[in-house]
Coordinates of C-alpha atoms in Angstrom, one line a residue:
M15 CA 72.8 39.8 172.9
K16 CA 76.5 40.2 171.9
I17 CA 79.1 38.4 173.9
T18 CA 82.4 40.3 174.1
N19 CA 86.0 39.2 174.9
K20 CA 87.4 42.2 176.7
H21 CA 90.0 40.0 178.6
N22 CA 91.4 38.3 175.5
L23 CA 90.5 34.8 176.6
P24 CA 91.8 32.0 174.4
D25 CA 89.4 31.0 171.6
A26 CA 88.5 27.7 173.2
V27 CA 87.6 29.3 176.5
F28 CA 85.7 32.2 174.9
N29 CA 83.7 29.8 172.7
F30 CA 82.9 27.6 175.8
L31 CA 81.7 30.6 177.8
S32 CA 79.7 32.2 175.0
A33 CA 77.9 29.1 173.8
D34 CA 74.2 29.1 174.8
N35 CA 72.7 25.7 174.9
Y36 CA 69.7 26.6 177.0
T37 CA 66.3 26.2 175.4
P38 CA 63.5 27.9 177.3
G39 CA 60.8 25.5 176.2
D40 CA 57.3 26.2 174.8
N41 CA 56.2 28.8 177.3
D42 CA 55.4 32.5 177.7
Y43 CA 57.0 32.7 181.1
S44 CA 59.3 30.3 183.0
A45 CA 59.2 29.9 186.7
T46 CA 62.6 31.7 187.1
T47 CA 61.5 34.5 184.8
L48 CA 58.3 35.1 186.9
L49 CA 60.5 35.7 190.0
R50 CA 62.4 38.4 188.3
P51 CA 61.2 42.1 188.4
P52 CA 58.7 42.7 185.5
Q53 CA 60.6 45.9 184.5
M54 CA 63.9 43.9 184.1
V55 CA 62.2 41.2 182.1
Q56 CA 60.4 43.6 179.7
L57 CA 63.5 45.8 179.1
E58 CA 65.6 42.6 178.4
Q59 CA 63.1 41.3 175.9
R60 CA 62.7 44.7 174.1
H61 CA 66.4 45.5 174.0
W62 CA 67.9 42.1 173.6
E63 CA 69.8 42.8 170.4
E64 CA 71.3 45.9 171.9
L65 CA 72.7 44.2 175.0
E66 CA 76.3 43.2 175.6
E67 CA 77.8 40.8 178.2
D68 CA 81.5 40.0 178.6
A69 CA 82.4 36.3 178.5
I70 CA 84.3 36.6 181.8
D71 CA 81.0 37.5 183.5
K72 CA 79.5 34.2 182.4
V73 CA 82.0 32.0 184.2
W74 CA 79.9 31.0 187.2
S75 CA 76.6 30.6 185.3
V76 CA 78.4 28.3 182.8
F77 CA 80.0 26.4 185.7
G78 CA 76.6 25.9 187.2
S79 CA 75.2 24.6 183.9
A80 CA 78.2 22.1 183.7
V81 CA 77.4 20.8 187.2
H82 CA 73.7 20.3 186.2
N83 CA 74.8 18.4 183.0
L84 CA 77.1 16.1 185.0
L85 CA 74.5 15.3 187.6
E86 CA 71.9 14.6 184.9
H87 CA 74.0 11.7 183.7
H88 CA 74.4 10.2 187.2
A89 CA 70.7 10.2 188.2
D90 CA 68.8 7.2 189.4
G91 CA 67.1 5.4 186.5
T92 CA 63.7 5.8 188.2
A93 CA 64.0 9.5 188.7
S94 CA 62.6 12.3 186.5
V95 CA 65.5 14.5 185.4
E96 CA 65.3 17.9 183.7
E97 CA 61.6 17.4 183.1
R98 CA 59.6 20.3 181.7
L99 CA 56.0 20.9 182.9
Y100 CA 53.4 23.5 182.0
V101 CA 50.2 25.1 183.2
D102 CA 48.1 27.8 181.7
I103 CA 47.3 30.9 183.8
F104 CA 45.4 34.0 182.5
G105 CA 46.0 32.8 178.9
K106 CA 49.7 32.5 179.4
R107 CA 51.7 29.3 179.2
I108 CA 53.8 28.9 182.3
G109 CA 56.7 26.4 182.3
G110 CA 59.3 25.0 184.6
Q111 CA 62.2 22.6 184.3
L112 CA 62.9 20.5 187.4
D113 CA 66.4 19.3 188.0
Y114 CA 65.4 16.1 189.8
Y115 CA 62.2 14.4 191.1
S116 CA 62.0 11.1 192.9
D117 CA 59.9 9.6 195.7
S118 CA 57.7 12.7 195.7
I119 CA 60.7 14.9 196.4
I120 CA 61.8 17.8 194.2
T121 CA 65.5 18.6 194.3
D122 CA 67.0 21.6 192.7
Y123 CA 70.8 22.1 192.2
K124 CA 72.4 25.4 193.0
V125 CA 76.0 26.5 192.5
T126 CA 76.5 29.7 194.5
S127 CA 78.6 31.7 197.0
T128 CA 78.9 30.9 200.7
Y129 CA 77.4 34.4 201.3
T130 CA 74.0 33.0 200.1
L131 CA 73.5 30.9 203.2
G132 CA 73.0 34.0 205.3
N133 CA 71.0 35.9 202.6
A134 CA 67.4 35.9 203.6
G135 CA 66.3 37.3 200.2
R136 CA 68.0 34.5 198.3
M137 CA 66.5 31.8 200.5
K138 CA 63.1 33.4 200.0
E139 CA 63.6 33.3 196.2
W140 CA 64.6 29.6 196.3
E141 CA 61.5 28.8 198.4
E142 CA 59.2 30.6 195.9
Q143 CA 60.9 28.9 192.9
Q144 CA 60.6 25.4 194.4
N145 CA 56.9 26.0 195.3
I146 CA 56.2 27.0 191.7
Y147 CA 57.8 23.7 190.6
A148 CA 55.7 21.9 193.2
Y149 CA 52.5 23.5 191.9
L150 CA 53.5 22.5 188.3
M151 CA 54.0 18.9 189.5
R152 CA 50.8 18.7 191.4
E153 CA 48.8 20.2 188.5
N154 CA 50.3 17.5 186.3
G155 CA 49.1 14.8 188.6
K156 CA 52.4 14.1 190.4
P157 CA 52.5 14.2 194.3
V158 CA 55.0 16.4 196.1
E159 CA 55.8 15.8 199.8
K160 CA 59.1 17.7 200.1
I161 CA 61.1 20.3 198.3
Q162 CA 64.8 20.9 198.7
V163 CA 67.9 22.5 197.2
C164 CA 71.3 20.8 196.9
V165 CA 73.8 23.6 197.2
F166 CA 77.4 23.6 195.9
F167 CA 79.4 26.4 197.4
R168 CA 82.0 27.5 194.8
D169 CA 84.1 29.6 197.2
W170 CA 84.0 27.3 200.3
S171 CA 87.0 27.3 202.5
K172 CA 87.8 24.6 205.1
G173 CA 89.6 27.2 207.3
K174 CA 86.6 29.5 207.2
S175 CA 84.2 26.7 208.0
L176 CA 86.0 26.3 211.3
S177 CA 86.0 30.0 212.2
G178 CA 83.4 31.6 210.0
G179 CA 80.5 31.7 212.4
K180 CA 77.0 30.2 212.3
D181 CA 76.2 31.5 208.8
Y182 CA 79.2 29.9 207.1
P183 CA 78.5 26.4 205.7
K184 CA 80.4 23.6 207.5
T185 CA 80.7 21.6 204.3
P186 CA 81.2 22.5 200.6
L187 CA 77.9 20.8 199.7
M188 CA 74.6 21.1 201.6
V189 CA 71.0 19.8 201.1
I190 CA 68.5 22.4 202.5
E191 CA 64.8 21.5 202.9
L192 CA 62.5 24.4 202.1
P193 CA 58.9 25.1 203.4
L194 CA 56.3 23.4 201.2
W195 CA 53.2 25.5 200.8
G196 CA 49.7 24.3 200.4
M197 CA 48.5 24.1 196.8
S198 CA 46.1 27.1 197.1
E199 CA 48.9 29.3 198.4
Q200 CA 51.1 28.2 195.5
E201 CA 48.4 29.0 193.1
D202 CA 47.7 32.4 194.6
F203 CA 51.4 33.3 194.5
L204 CA 51.8 32.1 190.9
K205 CA 48.7 34.1 189.8
D206 CA 50.0 37.2 191.5
R207 CA 53.4 36.9 189.7
V208 CA 51.8 36.3 186.3
A209 CA 49.5 39.3 186.8
E210 CA 52.4 41.5 187.6
H211 CA 54.2 40.5 184.4
L212 CA 51.1 40.9 182.3
W213 CA 50.7 44.4 183.7
G214 CA 54.3 45.2 182.6
E215 CA 53.6 44.2 179.0
D216 CA 51.2 47.1 178.6
F217 CA 53.6 50.0 179.3
C218 CA 56.3 51.7 177.3
D219 CA 59.8 51.7 178.8
A220 CA 59.5 55.0 180.7
F221 CA 56.3 53.9 182.5
L222 CA 57.1 50.2 183.4
P223 CA 56.2 49.1 186.9
P224 CA 59.2 50.2 189.0
C225 CA 61.4 47.7 190.8
T226 CA 60.9 47.5 194.6
P227 CA 63.8 48.1 197.1
E228 CA 63.7 44.3 197.6
D229 CA 64.0 43.8 193.8
M230 CA 67.0 46.1 193.7
W231 CA 68.7 44.6 196.8
E232 CA 68.7 48.1 198.1
E233 CA 70.7 49.1 201.2
P234 CA 69.8 52.6 202.6
T235 CA 72.4 55.1 203.4
K236 CA 73.2 55.0 207.1
Y237 CA 74.8 57.5 209.5
A238 CA 77.1 56.0 212.1
V239 CA 77.7 58.0 215.2
M240 CA 81.3 57.2 216.1
K241 CA 83.3 57.9 219.2
K242 CA 86.9 59.0 218.6
G243 CA 89.2 56.0 218.7
N244 CA 86.4 53.4 218.4
K245 CA 86.1 51.2 215.3
R246 CA 82.4 50.3 215.9
A247 CA 79.5 52.7 215.8
T248 CA 77.9 53.8 219.0
K249 CA 74.6 54.0 217.2
L250 CA 73.3 53.8 213.6
F251 CA 70.7 56.1 212.1
T252 CA 68.9 56.3 208.7
D253 CA 68.2 60.0 209.2
K254 CA 71.2 62.4 209.0
D255 CA 69.7 65.1 211.2
E256 CA 68.9 62.6 214.0
A257 CA 72.5 61.3 213.8
K258 CA 73.9 64.8 214.1
E259 CA 71.7 65.7 217.0
F260 CA 72.6 62.5 218.8
A261 CA 76.4 63.1 218.2
T262 CA 76.0 66.7 219.5
E263 CA 74.3 65.4 222.7
K264 CA 77.1 62.9 223.3
G265 CA 79.8 65.5 223.1
K266 CA 82.9 66.6 221.1
A267 CA 84.4 63.1 221.1
F268 CA 81.6 62.0 218.7
S269 CA 81.2 62.5 215.0
V270 CA 79.0 61.2 212.2
L271 CA 80.3 58.9 209.5
V272 CA 78.3 58.4 206.3
R273 CA 77.9 54.8 205.2
Q274 CA 76.7 55.2 201.6
G275 CA 73.9 52.9 200.6
G276 CA 73.3 51.5 197.2
R277 CA 71.3 49.2 194.9
A278 CA 73.6 46.2 194.4
R279 CA 71.5 44.4 191.8
C280 CA 71.1 47.5 189.7
E281 CA 74.8 48.4 189.8
Q282 CA 76.4 45.0 189.6
Y283 CA 73.9 42.5 188.1
C284 CA 71.4 44.2 185.9
N285 CA 72.3 44.2 182.2
V286 CA 69.5 46.5 181.2
K287 CA 70.3 49.4 183.6
N288 CA 71.3 51.7 180.8
F289 CA 67.8 51.4 179.4
C290 CA 66.1 51.7 182.8
H291 CA 64.5 55.2 183.5
Q292 CA 64.2 54.3 187.2
Y293 CA 67.9 53.5 187.5
R294 CA 69.0 56.5 185.5
E295 CA 67.0 58.9 187.7
W296 CA 68.3 57.3 190.9
K297 CA 71.9 57.5 189.6
R298 CA 71.5 61.1 188.7
V299 CA 70.3 62.0 192.2
A300 CA 72.9 59.8 193.8
D301 CA 75.7 61.4 191.8
G302 CA 74.3 64.9 192.7
S303 CA 73.9 65.8 189.0

């Protein structure tokens, strides 16, 4: 992958952001890779040398890595820090690197936006990731009684914490305990993920297993029936004809406002979308071309 400098950052800043010190370890798939859509993983592997990313887009991932590195140097001497563990599933070597393990507790560090706290999809992903780590630990003879994430909110505001509602974090740092599954449930989940990725290996780009709406963070287009003068919708519909019929029944003061949906991950966070047949077809239809 080529790292660009479209914003003319100073050399020291550009070099800092573009340096890649991560080593994936001796595995075929990592825990984090398994949680990504197989189509995205395969396209990234196949087109890696053709991909570009601007240094400015790496700011928060590099910031997160820096936090990890600092915490690693302040860990309790009896704890296991940044430990790599492996298991073999369906002939593939699966690896994971745990941030911190002590007293049968796995702790993973996260640097993220305050928005994440109310994002059910992201919380589900954290739960799945930590349970993969727990399975790796258990398979390697180490007990796990609790899994948790230590979350640093990079955009936290004290003012918003006082008025931001129940989903806004009250502090800039939170420790969140996650549900710990039984070992059989962890194993079944891990096998399912490995099987999906193995399936993806067998297809050419045009026929890769498509990403699901959940994978793409898809929000459907909605049709809001609005009363003249009101800012809030009287009722929301996912079907345009139903919305029009409802508005007609309500009277002349009502109209239909289209709230365009989208695929946020594809449009904003997928670096292989230009190689993705599924995305290109969706974009063609969405643009009306």
